[in-house]
Short mmCIF file of C-alpha atoms in Angstrom, two decimals:
data_model
loop_
_atom_site.label_atom_id
_atom_site.label_comp_id
_atom_site.label_asym_id
_atom_site.label_seq_id
_atom_site.Cartn_x
_atom_site.Cartn_y
_atom_site.Cartn_z
CA MET M 196 -30.31 94.43 100.56
CA ALA M 197 -26.66 95.51 100.75
CA ASP M 198 -24.33 93.50 102.94
CA ASN M 199 -22.57 95.88 105.34
CA ARG M 200 -20.38 93.27 107.04
CA MET M 201 -17.40 93.96 104.78
CA ASP M 202 -17.71 97.70 105.39
CA ASN M 203 -17.88 97.12 109.14
CA ASN M 204 -14.88 94.81 109.06
CA PHE M 205 -12.92 97.29 106.96
CA SER M 206 -13.82 100.10 109.34
CA GLY M 207 -12.72 98.04 112.33
CA PHE M 208 -9.48 97.13 110.56
CA THR M 209 -8.78 100.80 109.79
CA ILE M 210 -9.42 101.81 113.40
CA ASN M 211 -7.11 99.05 114.66
CA ILE M 212 -4.37 100.21 112.29
CA PHE M 213 -4.76 103.76 113.61
CA TYR M 214 -4.46 102.51 117.20
CA ALA M 215 -1.50 100.26 116.33
CA VAL M 216 0.41 103.18 114.77
CA SER M 217 -0.40 105.39 117.77
CA ILE M 218 0.79 102.69 120.17
CA ALA M 219 4.02 102.27 118.21
CA LEU M 220 4.70 106.03 118.27
CA LEU M 221 4.00 106.18 122.01
CA ALA M 222 6.26 103.18 122.66
CA VAL M 223 9.12 104.74 120.67
CA ALA M 224 8.69 108.09 122.43
CA VAL M 225 8.71 106.54 125.92
CA ARG M 226 11.70 104.37 125.08
CA VAL M 227 13.73 107.28 123.67
CA ILE M 228 12.96 109.48 126.69
CA SER M 229 13.87 106.76 129.21
CA LEU M 230 16.78 105.31 127.23
CA GLU M 231 19.66 103.92 129.30
CA TYR M 232 23.36 103.89 128.45
CA ILE M 233 24.60 100.53 127.15
CA GLU M 234 25.14 98.30 130.17
CA ILE M 235 28.35 96.39 130.77
CA GLY M 236 26.87 92.92 131.37
CA GLY M 237 27.38 89.98 129.04
CA ASP M 238 23.86 90.05 127.62
CA SER M 239 24.48 93.47 126.09
CA LEU M 240 28.17 94.27 125.82
CA SER M 241 29.22 90.75 124.78
CA VAL M 242 26.49 90.52 122.15
CA TRP M 243 27.36 93.94 120.73
CA GLU M 244 31.10 93.20 120.63
CA ASN M 245 30.59 89.87 118.90
CA VAL M 246 28.06 91.05 116.32
CA VAL M 247 30.16 94.12 115.46
CA ASN M 248 33.12 91.78 114.97
CA LEU M 249 30.94 89.50 112.82
CA VAL M 250 29.91 92.41 110.59
CA ASN M 251 33.46 93.78 110.32
CA SER M 252 35.50 90.58 110.06
CA GLY M 253 33.04 87.77 109.37
CA ASN M 254 33.22 85.85 112.66
CA TYR M 255 32.34 85.99 116.34
CA ILE M 256 35.05 86.62 118.92
CA GLU M 257 33.85 83.60 120.92
CA TRP M 258 30.96 81.15 121.20
CA THR M 259 29.04 81.59 124.44
CA HIS M 260 25.42 81.29 125.59
CA HIS M 261 25.12 84.96 124.55
CA THR M 262 26.31 84.54 120.98
CA VAL M 263 24.15 81.49 120.24
CA ARG M 264 20.95 83.51 120.68
CA TRP M 265 20.45 83.62 116.94
CA ALA M 266 16.96 85.17 117.06
CA ILE M 267 18.59 88.30 118.54
CA ASN M 268 21.93 88.23 116.74
CA MET M 269 20.52 87.69 113.26
CA PRO M 270 18.28 90.79 113.21
CA LEU M 271 21.04 92.78 114.95
CA THR M 272 23.50 91.73 112.25
CA LEU M 273 21.00 92.80 109.58
CA VAL M 274 20.54 96.20 111.26
CA LEU M 275 24.29 96.81 111.49
CA LYS M 276 24.86 95.78 107.89
CA MET M 277 22.13 98.15 106.77
CA PHE M 278 22.98 101.15 108.97
CA GLY M 279 26.57 100.57 110.07
CA THR M 280 28.18 99.83 113.43
CA THR M 281 28.10 103.37 114.79
CA GLN M 282 27.30 103.61 118.50
CA ALA M 283 23.78 105.03 118.26
CA ASN M 284 22.67 102.06 116.15
CA TYR M 285 22.92 99.90 119.25
CA TYR M 286 19.48 101.18 120.21
CA ILE M 287 17.63 100.48 116.95
CA LEU M 288 16.79 96.87 117.75
CA PRO M 289 15.54 97.25 121.36
CA ILE M 290 13.39 100.27 120.47
CA PHE M 291 11.98 98.48 117.41
CA TYR M 292 11.14 95.30 119.33
CA SER M 293 9.60 97.36 122.14
CA ALA M 294 7.24 98.97 119.64
CA ILE M 295 6.40 95.63 118.00
CA SER M 296 5.72 93.99 121.38
CA ALA M 297 3.32 96.82 122.31
CA ILE M 298 1.44 96.41 119.01
CA LEU M 299 1.24 92.63 119.51
CA ALA M 300 -0.08 93.16 123.06
CA PHE M 301 -2.77 95.43 121.64
CA TYR M 302 -3.90 92.91 119.05
CA THR M 303 -3.68 90.02 121.53
CA GLY M 304 -5.87 91.89 124.00
CA THR M 305 -8.29 92.87 121.24
CA VAL M 306 -8.71 89.26 120.06
CA LEU M 307 -8.92 88.03 123.66
CA LYS M 308 -11.59 90.58 124.69
CA ASP M 309 -12.03 93.88 122.88
CA ARG M 310 -10.19 96.97 121.65
CA ARG M 311 -10.35 98.75 125.02
CA PHE M 312 -8.77 95.75 126.72
CA GLY M 313 -6.07 95.66 124.04
CA LEU M 314 -5.27 99.36 124.49
CA LEU M 315 -4.93 98.98 128.26
CA SER M 316 -2.70 95.92 127.82
CA ALA M 317 -0.43 97.78 125.40
CA LEU M 318 -0.29 100.92 127.55
CA LEU M 319 0.65 99.03 130.69
CA LEU M 320 3.31 97.07 128.79
CA ILE M 321 4.83 100.31 127.46
CA LEU M 322 4.85 101.80 130.97
CA TYR M 323 5.95 98.60 132.72
CA PRO M 324 8.91 99.82 134.84
CA LYS M 325 11.38 97.15 133.72
CA MET M 326 10.83 98.10 130.09
CA THR M 327 13.01 101.16 130.65
CA THR M 328 15.93 98.74 130.76
CA MET M 329 14.57 96.07 128.42
CA GLY M 330 13.78 98.69 125.78
CA SER M 331 17.32 100.07 125.99
CA GLN M 332 19.49 96.96 126.00
CA LEU M 333 20.17 93.71 124.19
CA TRP M 334 18.86 91.67 127.11
CA PRO M 335 17.17 88.54 125.73
CA GLY M 336 13.90 88.91 127.67
CA LEU M 337 12.50 91.58 125.32
CA TYR M 338 13.05 89.48 122.20
CA GLU M 339 11.76 86.29 123.82
CA MET M 340 8.67 88.25 124.89
CA THR M 341 8.03 89.68 121.41
CA TYR M 342 8.29 86.36 119.58
CA LEU M 343 6.16 84.65 122.22
CA LEU M 344 3.49 87.37 121.95
CA GLY M 345 3.39 86.79 118.19
CA CYS M 346 2.99 83.06 118.80
CA VAL M 347 0.15 83.57 121.29
CA LEU M 348 -1.62 86.04 119.00
CA ALA M 349 -1.44 83.59 116.09
CA LEU M 350 -2.90 80.83 118.27
CA LEU M 351 -5.72 83.05 119.57
CA CYS M 352 -6.57 83.97 115.97
CA TRP M 353 -6.51 80.27 115.04
CA ARG M 354 -8.86 79.48 117.91
CA LYS M 355 -11.23 82.16 116.59
CA TYR M 356 -10.93 81.82 112.81
CA GLY M 357 -9.15 78.52 112.13
CA GLY M 358 -6.45 78.02 109.48
CA TRP M 359 -3.44 75.68 109.56
CA TYR M 360 -1.15 78.50 108.40
CA LEU M 361 -1.73 80.25 111.75
CA LEU M 362 -0.55 77.09 113.52
CA ALA M 363 2.51 77.01 111.25
CA LEU M 364 3.25 80.68 111.98
CA ALA M 365 2.82 80.10 115.72
CA GLY M 366 5.20 77.13 115.62
CA MET M 367 7.91 79.12 113.84
CA LEU M 368 7.52 82.10 116.18
CA ALA M 369 7.80 79.72 119.14
CA GLY M 370 11.04 78.52 117.56
CA CYS M 371 12.25 82.13 117.37
CA ALA M 372 11.33 82.64 121.04
CA TRP M 373 13.46 79.59 121.82
CA GLY M 374 16.20 81.02 119.62
CA SER M 375 16.31 84.19 121.68
CA ARG M 376 16.26 82.43 125.04
CA VAL M 377 15.74 78.77 125.96
CA THR M 378 13.60 79.79 128.95
CA SER M 379 10.73 80.25 126.50
CA ILE M 380 10.08 76.56 127.16
CA TYR M 381 8.56 77.70 130.49
CA TYR M 382 5.49 78.78 128.55
CA GLY M 383 4.99 75.36 126.99
CA PRO M 384 1.98 74.49 129.22
CA GLY M 385 0.25 77.71 128.16
CA ILE M 386 0.94 77.02 124.49
CA LEU M 387 -0.41 73.49 124.90
CA ALA M 388 -3.53 74.90 126.56
CA LEU M 389 -4.08 77.22 123.58
CA LEU M 390 -3.71 74.28 121.21
CA TYR M 391 -5.88 71.76 123.06
CA LEU M 392 -8.27 73.41 125.51
CA GLY M 393 -11.75 73.45 124.00
CA LYS M 394 -10.50 71.90 120.76
CA ARG M 395 -9.44 68.46 122.01
CA ARG M 396 -7.80 67.52 118.74
CA VAL M 397 -4.32 66.17 118.18
CA LYS M 398 -3.83 67.40 114.60
CA PRO M 399 -3.32 71.09 115.52
CA ILE M 400 -0.67 70.05 118.06
CA LEU M 401 1.11 67.99 115.39
CA ILE M 402 1.10 70.87 112.89
CA PHE M 403 2.41 73.36 115.48
CA THR M 404 5.05 70.90 116.71
CA ALA M 405 6.21 70.06 113.19
CA PHE M 406 7.01 73.69 112.38
CA PHE M 407 8.52 74.30 115.82
CA PHE M 408 10.91 71.37 115.45
CA PHE M 409 11.64 72.38 111.87
CA VAL M 410 13.11 75.63 113.24
CA LEU M 411 14.99 73.71 115.95
CA GLY M 412 16.35 71.33 113.31
CA LEU M 413 17.74 74.24 111.30
CA GLU M 414 19.23 75.64 114.51
CA TRP M 415 20.97 72.38 115.34
CA PHE M 416 22.31 71.97 111.80
CA TYR M 417 23.81 75.47 111.80
CA PHE M 418 25.46 75.30 115.21
CA TYR M 419 26.73 71.77 114.66
CA ASN M 420 28.51 72.94 111.51
CA ALA M 421 29.67 76.21 113.05
CA THR M 422 30.94 74.87 116.40
CA GLY M 423 31.38 71.12 115.85
CA ASN M 424 29.35 70.46 119.00
CA SER M 425 27.14 67.39 118.53
CA LEU M 426 24.42 68.98 120.70
CA GLY M 427 24.48 72.16 118.67
CA ARG M 428 23.35 75.26 120.54
CA LEU M 429 22.47 73.34 123.70
CA GLY M 430 26.01 71.98 123.81
CA VAL M 431 27.49 75.51 123.73
CA ILE M 432 25.11 76.62 126.49
CA THR M 433 26.02 73.59 128.62
CA GLN M 434 29.74 74.21 128.24
CA THR M 435 29.68 77.96 128.90
CA HIS M 436 26.70 78.72 131.18
CA VAL M 437 25.72 75.55 133.01
CA THR M 438 29.33 74.93 134.10
CA GLN M 439 29.47 78.24 136.00
CA ASP M 440 29.25 77.99 139.80
CA LEU M 441 26.43 80.51 140.03
CA LEU M 442 22.95 79.73 141.37
CA LEU M 443 23.99 76.57 143.25
CA VAL M 444 21.45 75.83 146.02
CA SER M 445 20.73 73.26 148.70
CA VAL M 446 17.46 71.30 148.68
CA SER M 447 15.98 73.51 151.40
CA GLN M 448 17.01 76.66 149.57
CA TYR M 449 15.42 75.30 146.41
CA LEU M 450 12.12 74.52 148.13
CA LEU M 451 12.04 78.02 149.65
CA ASN M 452 13.07 79.75 146.45
CA PHE M 453 9.58 81.26 146.08
CA LEU M 454 10.54 83.62 148.92
CA LYS M 455 12.85 85.34 146.43
CA LEU M 456 9.80 86.79 144.75
CA VAL M 457 10.50 89.75 147.04
CA LYS M 458 13.17 90.67 144.45
CA PHE M 459 10.33 91.98 142.33
CA ARG M 460 10.26 94.79 144.90
CA GLY M 461 7.56 97.33 144.01
CA LEU M 462 6.18 94.95 141.39
CA LEU M 463 5.57 92.20 143.96
CA LEU M 464 2.02 93.47 144.58
CA VAL M 465 1.30 93.20 140.85
CA VAL M 466 2.68 89.64 140.79
CA LEU M 467 0.52 88.64 143.77
CA ALA M 468 -2.55 90.28 142.19
CA GLY M 469 -1.79 88.36 139.02
CA LEU M 470 -1.54 85.10 140.97
CA ALA M 471 -4.90 85.66 142.63
CA ALA M 472 -6.57 86.63 139.35
CA ALA M 473 -5.01 83.70 137.44
CA VAL M 474 -6.18 81.14 140.00
CA TRP M 475 -9.69 82.62 139.87
CA LEU M 476 -9.67 82.53 136.05
CA LEU M 477 -8.72 78.85 136.06
CA LYS M 478 -11.98 78.19 137.89
CA ARG M 479 -14.37 80.78 136.45
CA GLY M 480 -12.85 82.16 133.25
CA ASP M 481 -13.70 81.21 129.69
CA GLU M 482 -11.36 78.98 127.69
CA ASN M 483 -9.17 81.77 126.30
CA GLU M 484 -8.88 83.39 129.73
CA LYS M 485 -7.80 80.07 131.20
CA CYS M 486 -5.09 79.79 128.54
CA ILE M 487 -3.70 83.23 129.40
CA ALA M 488 -3.79 82.27 133.09
CA VAL M 489 -1.81 79.09 132.37
CA LEU M 490 0.75 81.09 130.38
CA PHE M 491 1.32 83.37 133.38
CA LEU M 492 1.22 80.69 136.08
CA GLY M 493 3.41 78.25 134.15
CA GLY M 494 5.96 80.92 133.33
CA LEU M 495 6.13 82.12 136.94
CA PHE M 496 6.37 78.59 138.39
CA PHE M 497 9.25 77.56 136.14
CA HIS M 498 10.90 80.94 136.61
CA VAL M 499 11.12 80.16 140.33
CA PHE M 500 11.72 76.39 140.32
CA MET M 501 13.36 75.41 137.00
CA ILE M 502 16.80 73.80 137.41
CA CYS M 503 19.58 73.27 134.90
CA ASN M 504 21.58 70.70 136.88
CA LEU M 505 20.76 68.03 139.45
CA ASN M 506 24.15 67.20 140.91
CA PRO M 507 24.96 69.70 142.25
CA LEU M 508 21.49 71.28 142.37
CA LYS M 509 21.50 74.46 140.34
CA LEU M 510 18.76 76.92 139.42
CA ALA M 511 18.35 77.84 135.77
CA THR M 512 17.96 81.59 136.34
CA PRO M 513 17.80 84.03 139.25
CA VAL M 514 14.38 85.24 140.39
CA GLY M 515 13.52 88.80 139.46
CA SER M 516 11.62 91.03 137.07
CA ARG M 517 14.57 91.10 134.64
CA TYR M 518 14.24 87.36 134.03
CA PHE M 519 10.45 87.27 133.88
CA THR M 520 10.01 89.75 131.05
CA ALA M 521 8.48 87.21 128.66
CA GLY M 522 5.68 86.56 131.15
CA THR M 523 4.93 90.24 131.72
CA PRO M 524 2.18 90.64 129.06
CA TYR M 525 0.23 87.70 130.50
CA MET M 526 0.64 89.00 134.04
CA ILE M 527 -0.78 92.34 132.88
CA MET M 528 -3.65 90.64 131.06
CA VAL M 529 -4.69 88.41 133.96
CA VAL M 530 -4.63 91.44 136.28
CA LEU M 531 -6.82 93.38 133.84
CA LEU M 532 -9.14 90.37 133.50
CA GLY M 533 -9.35 90.20 137.28
CA ILE M 534 -10.19 93.90 137.44
CA ARG M 535 -12.98 93.34 134.91
CA LYS M 536 -14.51 90.62 137.05
CA TRP M 537 -14.00 92.76 140.17
CA HIS M 538 -15.78 95.65 138.43
CA GLU M 539 -19.02 93.62 138.40
CA PHE M 540 -19.06 93.56 142.21
CA SER M 541 -17.29 96.81 143.14
CA PRO M 542 -17.03 99.24 140.19
CA ARG M 543 -15.51 102.10 142.16
CA ALA M 544 -12.76 100.02 143.78
CA ALA M 545 -11.91 98.23 140.52
CA THR M 546 -11.69 101.53 138.62
CA PHE M 547 -9.49 103.04 141.33
CA PHE M 548 -7.14 100.04 141.22
CA LYS M 549 -6.95 100.11 137.40
CA TYR M 550 -6.04 103.76 137.12
CA GLY M 551 -3.81 103.50 140.17
CA LEU M 552 -1.85 100.80 138.33
CA ILE M 553 -1.43 103.01 135.27
CA VAL M 554 -0.30 105.98 137.39
CA ALA M 555 2.12 103.80 139.39
CA PHE M 556 3.70 102.33 136.24
CA ALA M 557 4.01 105.80 134.71
CA ALA M 558 5.60 107.19 137.90
CA PHE M 559 8.16 104.36 138.06
CA THR M 560 8.99 104.89 134.38
CA LEU M 561 9.40 108.64 134.90
CA LYS M 562 11.66 107.94 137.86
CA GLU M 563 14.04 106.04 135.58
CA VAL M 564 14.44 108.87 133.06
CA PRO M 565 18.15 109.84 133.07
CA SER M 566 19.14 113.40 133.91
CA GLN M 567 20.64 113.73 130.41
CA ASN M 568 19.19 112.00 127.37
CA THR M 569 21.34 109.02 126.43
CA PHE M 570 21.63 109.95 122.74
CA SER M 571 22.95 113.38 123.74
CA ARG M 572 25.32 111.85 126.29
CA LEU M 573 26.63 109.29 123.82
CA GLN M 574 27.30 112.01 121.25
CA GLU M 575 29.28 114.06 123.78
CA ASP M 576 31.24 110.98 124.87
CA THR M 577 32.10 110.15 121.27
CA GLN M 578 33.29 113.71 120.58
CA ASN M 579 35.45 113.68 123.71
CA ALA M 580 36.88 110.30 122.69
CA ARG M 581 38.03 111.84 119.39
CA ILE M 582 39.72 114.73 121.22
CA ILE M 583 41.41 112.29 123.62
CA THR M 584 42.71 110.23 120.69
CA GLU M 585 43.96 113.28 118.78
CA GLU M 586 45.70 114.82 121.80
CA LYS M 587 46.77 111.46 123.26
CA LEU M 588 45.41 112.32 126.69
CA PRO M 589 45.56 109.81 129.55
CA VAL M 590 42.15 108.49 130.60
CA LEU M 591 41.10 107.52 134.12
CA MET M 592 38.01 105.54 135.09
CA ARG M 593 36.01 105.77 138.28
CA PHE M 594 32.87 103.94 139.35
CA ASN M 595 30.17 106.01 141.00
CA ALA M 596 27.81 104.00 143.16
CA TRP M 597 24.88 106.36 142.68
CA ALA M 598 23.66 108.94 140.17
CA PRO M 599 20.49 111.05 140.43
CA ASN M 600 17.66 110.48 137.98
CA ILE M 601 15.87 113.40 136.33
CA ILE M 602 13.41 113.87 139.22
CA GLU M 603 16.15 113.74 141.87
CA GLN M 604 18.38 116.04 139.79
CA SER M 605 15.58 118.60 139.43
CA ALA M 606 14.77 118.50 143.15
CA MET M 607 18.43 118.87 144.11
CA SER M 608 18.89 121.80 141.72
CA LEU M 609 15.77 123.48 143.10
CA PHE M 610 17.14 123.41 146.65
CA GLY M 611 20.76 124.06 145.69
CA PHE M 612 22.20 120.65 146.56
CA GLU M 613 25.07 119.03 144.67
CA LYS M 614 25.63 115.30 144.45
CA GLN M 615 28.39 114.12 146.74
CA GLU M 616 30.83 111.55 145.41
CA ARG M 617 30.03 108.02 146.58
CA LEU M 618 32.79 105.95 145.05
CA LYS M 619 33.50 102.31 145.76
CA LEU M 620 36.91 100.77 146.23
CA ASN M 621 38.42 97.90 144.26
CA GLU M 622 35.83 97.67 141.49
CA GLY M 623 38.23 95.83 139.20
CA LYS M 624 35.65 93.75 137.32
CA LYS M 625 33.49 96.79 136.61
CA MET M 626 36.57 98.66 135.39
CA ILE M 627 37.46 95.86 132.98
CA LYS M 628 33.96 95.80 131.54
CA ASN M 629 33.78 99.58 131.33
CA GLY M 630 37.12 99.59 129.54
CA ARG M 631 35.79 97.10 127.01
CA ARG M 632 32.67 99.24 126.59
CA MET M 633 34.76 102.32 125.81
CA HIS M 634 36.95 100.31 123.43
CA ILE M 635 34.05 99.26 121.23
CA MET M 636 31.50 102.06 121.75
CA LEU M 637 33.53 105.26 122.00
CA PHE M 638 37.01 104.64 120.60
CA GLU M 639 35.79 102.12 117.98
CA GLN M 640 38.70 99.78 118.62
CA GLN M 641 38.92 96.01 118.42
CA THR M 642 37.94 94.38 121.71
CA ASP M 643 40.97 93.53 123.83
CA LYS M 644 40.15 90.47 125.96
CA ASP M 645 43.46 90.87 127.83
CA PHE M 646 42.64 94.43 128.91
CA LYS M 647 43.41 94.86 132.62
CA PRO M 648 43.24 98.44 133.90
CA LYS M 649 45.83 99.49 136.45
CA MET M 650 44.50 100.72 139.80
CA ILE M 651 45.82 103.98 141.18
CA ASN M 652 44.21 104.24 144.60
CA GLY M 653 40.98 102.27 144.53
CA TYR M 654 39.07 105.25 143.22
CA TYR M 655 40.76 105.68 139.85
CA TYR M 656 41.91 103.14 137.27
CA PHE M 657 43.86 103.83 134.11
CA TYR M 658 41.99 103.16 130.89
CA SER M 659 44.94 104.47 128.87
CA GLY M 660 48.26 106.03 129.75
CA ASN M 661 50.30 105.67 132.94
CA GLU M 662 51.68 107.72 135.84
CA LYS M 663 54.27 109.49 133.66
CA ASP M 664 51.66 110.45 131.09
CA LEU M 665 49.43 111.74 133.85
CA GLU M 666 52.26 113.75 135.37
CA ARG M 667 53.07 115.45 132.05
CA ALA M 668 49.48 116.09 130.98
CA SER M 669 47.66 119.37 131.58
CA ARG M 670 44.28 117.78 130.80
CA VAL M 671 42.93 114.33 131.47
CA GLY M 672 39.98 112.27 130.33
CA VAL M 673 37.72 110.80 133.00
CA SER M 674 35.21 108.01 132.45
CA ASP M 675 32.72 108.52 135.25
CA PHE M 676 30.15 105.74 135.36
CA SER M 677 27.56 104.05 137.53
CA ARG M 678 25.27 101.06 137.12
CA LYS M 679 23.13 102.82 134.51
CA ASP M 680 24.98 105.98 133.49
CA HIS M 681 28.27 106.94 131.90
CA LYS M 682 29.99 110.11 130.84
CA LEU M 683 33.45 110.67 129.35
CA ILE M 684 34.67 114.16 130.20
CA ILE M 685 37.88 116.12 129.72
CA ILE M 686 39.00 118.24 132.66
CA PRO M 687 42.16 120.07 133.79
CA LYS M 688 44.39 117.75 135.76
CA GLU M 689 44.21 120.16 138.68
CA SER M 690 40.47 119.50 138.91
CA LEU M 691 41.03 115.90 139.88
CA PRO M 692 40.55 115.27 143.60
CA PRO M 693 43.88 114.44 145.26
CA PHE M 694 44.78 110.74 145.15
#
């Protein structure tokens, strides 16, 4: 009698590949549609400046906690060496990692339960509202999340099929998660649960740990030689990040820090649903479900209560969805597992909640779609930068506190409304960062750390030129930007509002 098991396995493998490719295409499409302009924070702008400088001149501008995230900077360096340092290539890495993370979520969900569960996990991760930013920027959470998902998938496969090589792969991927952000250590309890729960053997832990510390040993060796710091990467982080006076708290503030979960805003209900489901799974779930619950609960607990200094007491990171990205897949999975259990008792309510979650995530993602596609906007800004350079036009900068998204823009156009200017005064720090962004992204100039734009009246700052240049010019460049958007336009000087 013929053995059909190989045919069935091959068929299942082929179907999974089809779904994985479809998920990747959907993830890329959603990310491109909702793409944000490069932000001016250190996680993105500083990393881009330093890696561009590394590719062009062979060294970083400075060593900071941003530039020691080798698991982000190494693939970014490879991308820029392959495709060049042109502005649009900034988005290759976040879009690529977004697609990979969605595929890994699919396979993780499939191994954990079944293909339908994997598809829902991947879909919700693609539509997760914060991914509109994570999938557009060089924020470390996306890369930490992707490496950690690979580690968890390898461990789930090991629990199902065995094989020391899966433990070795998981250990190295855990090292990469650490290399993208040290907060990956928050998920240590969940990793330990995957290694020990139901197995109760020490050898797998030793194999995983050996490969994890092998990666950390290579990390230390490199940064010790590159920076001369005896603590390697941790020493650089301590000197540049831990010494900052941010996130200092009193004992009472620390104990009540869980109240800051409100910063998740619309996602707070999802977090609370995840907490309820995770606690229930710890009592009633199978061993794999318990491991996923520990990953989520451990990550959330340390996200809220981890400290990086005792005297004075200092939190490691702020509370918010931006900093909890690595725990997002496990939050989604425990919620979906909870819905499955709920479905046994109340099918209609569970189904309503599940599809309501998908619709809500999709609506929040759609809300974040910019009124003009970022690739198109970046191309126009680059063309205007060339004209400004050729004609030596003065350039002014202004910070706009609010810009309509695509839904708001469409509604306003329908009813004939125009956006009123809502400009802030004395936004010096934002102007400095925006100036640096234009230096590297639009004018393709070497970063000037001493750049200090001159204020005209609180609304406008000079990026280039001065009062005499402005007086002589018939046209002027204006960098009009907000928290998420930017546009560099050229207008007649007479069109400027009076100072």
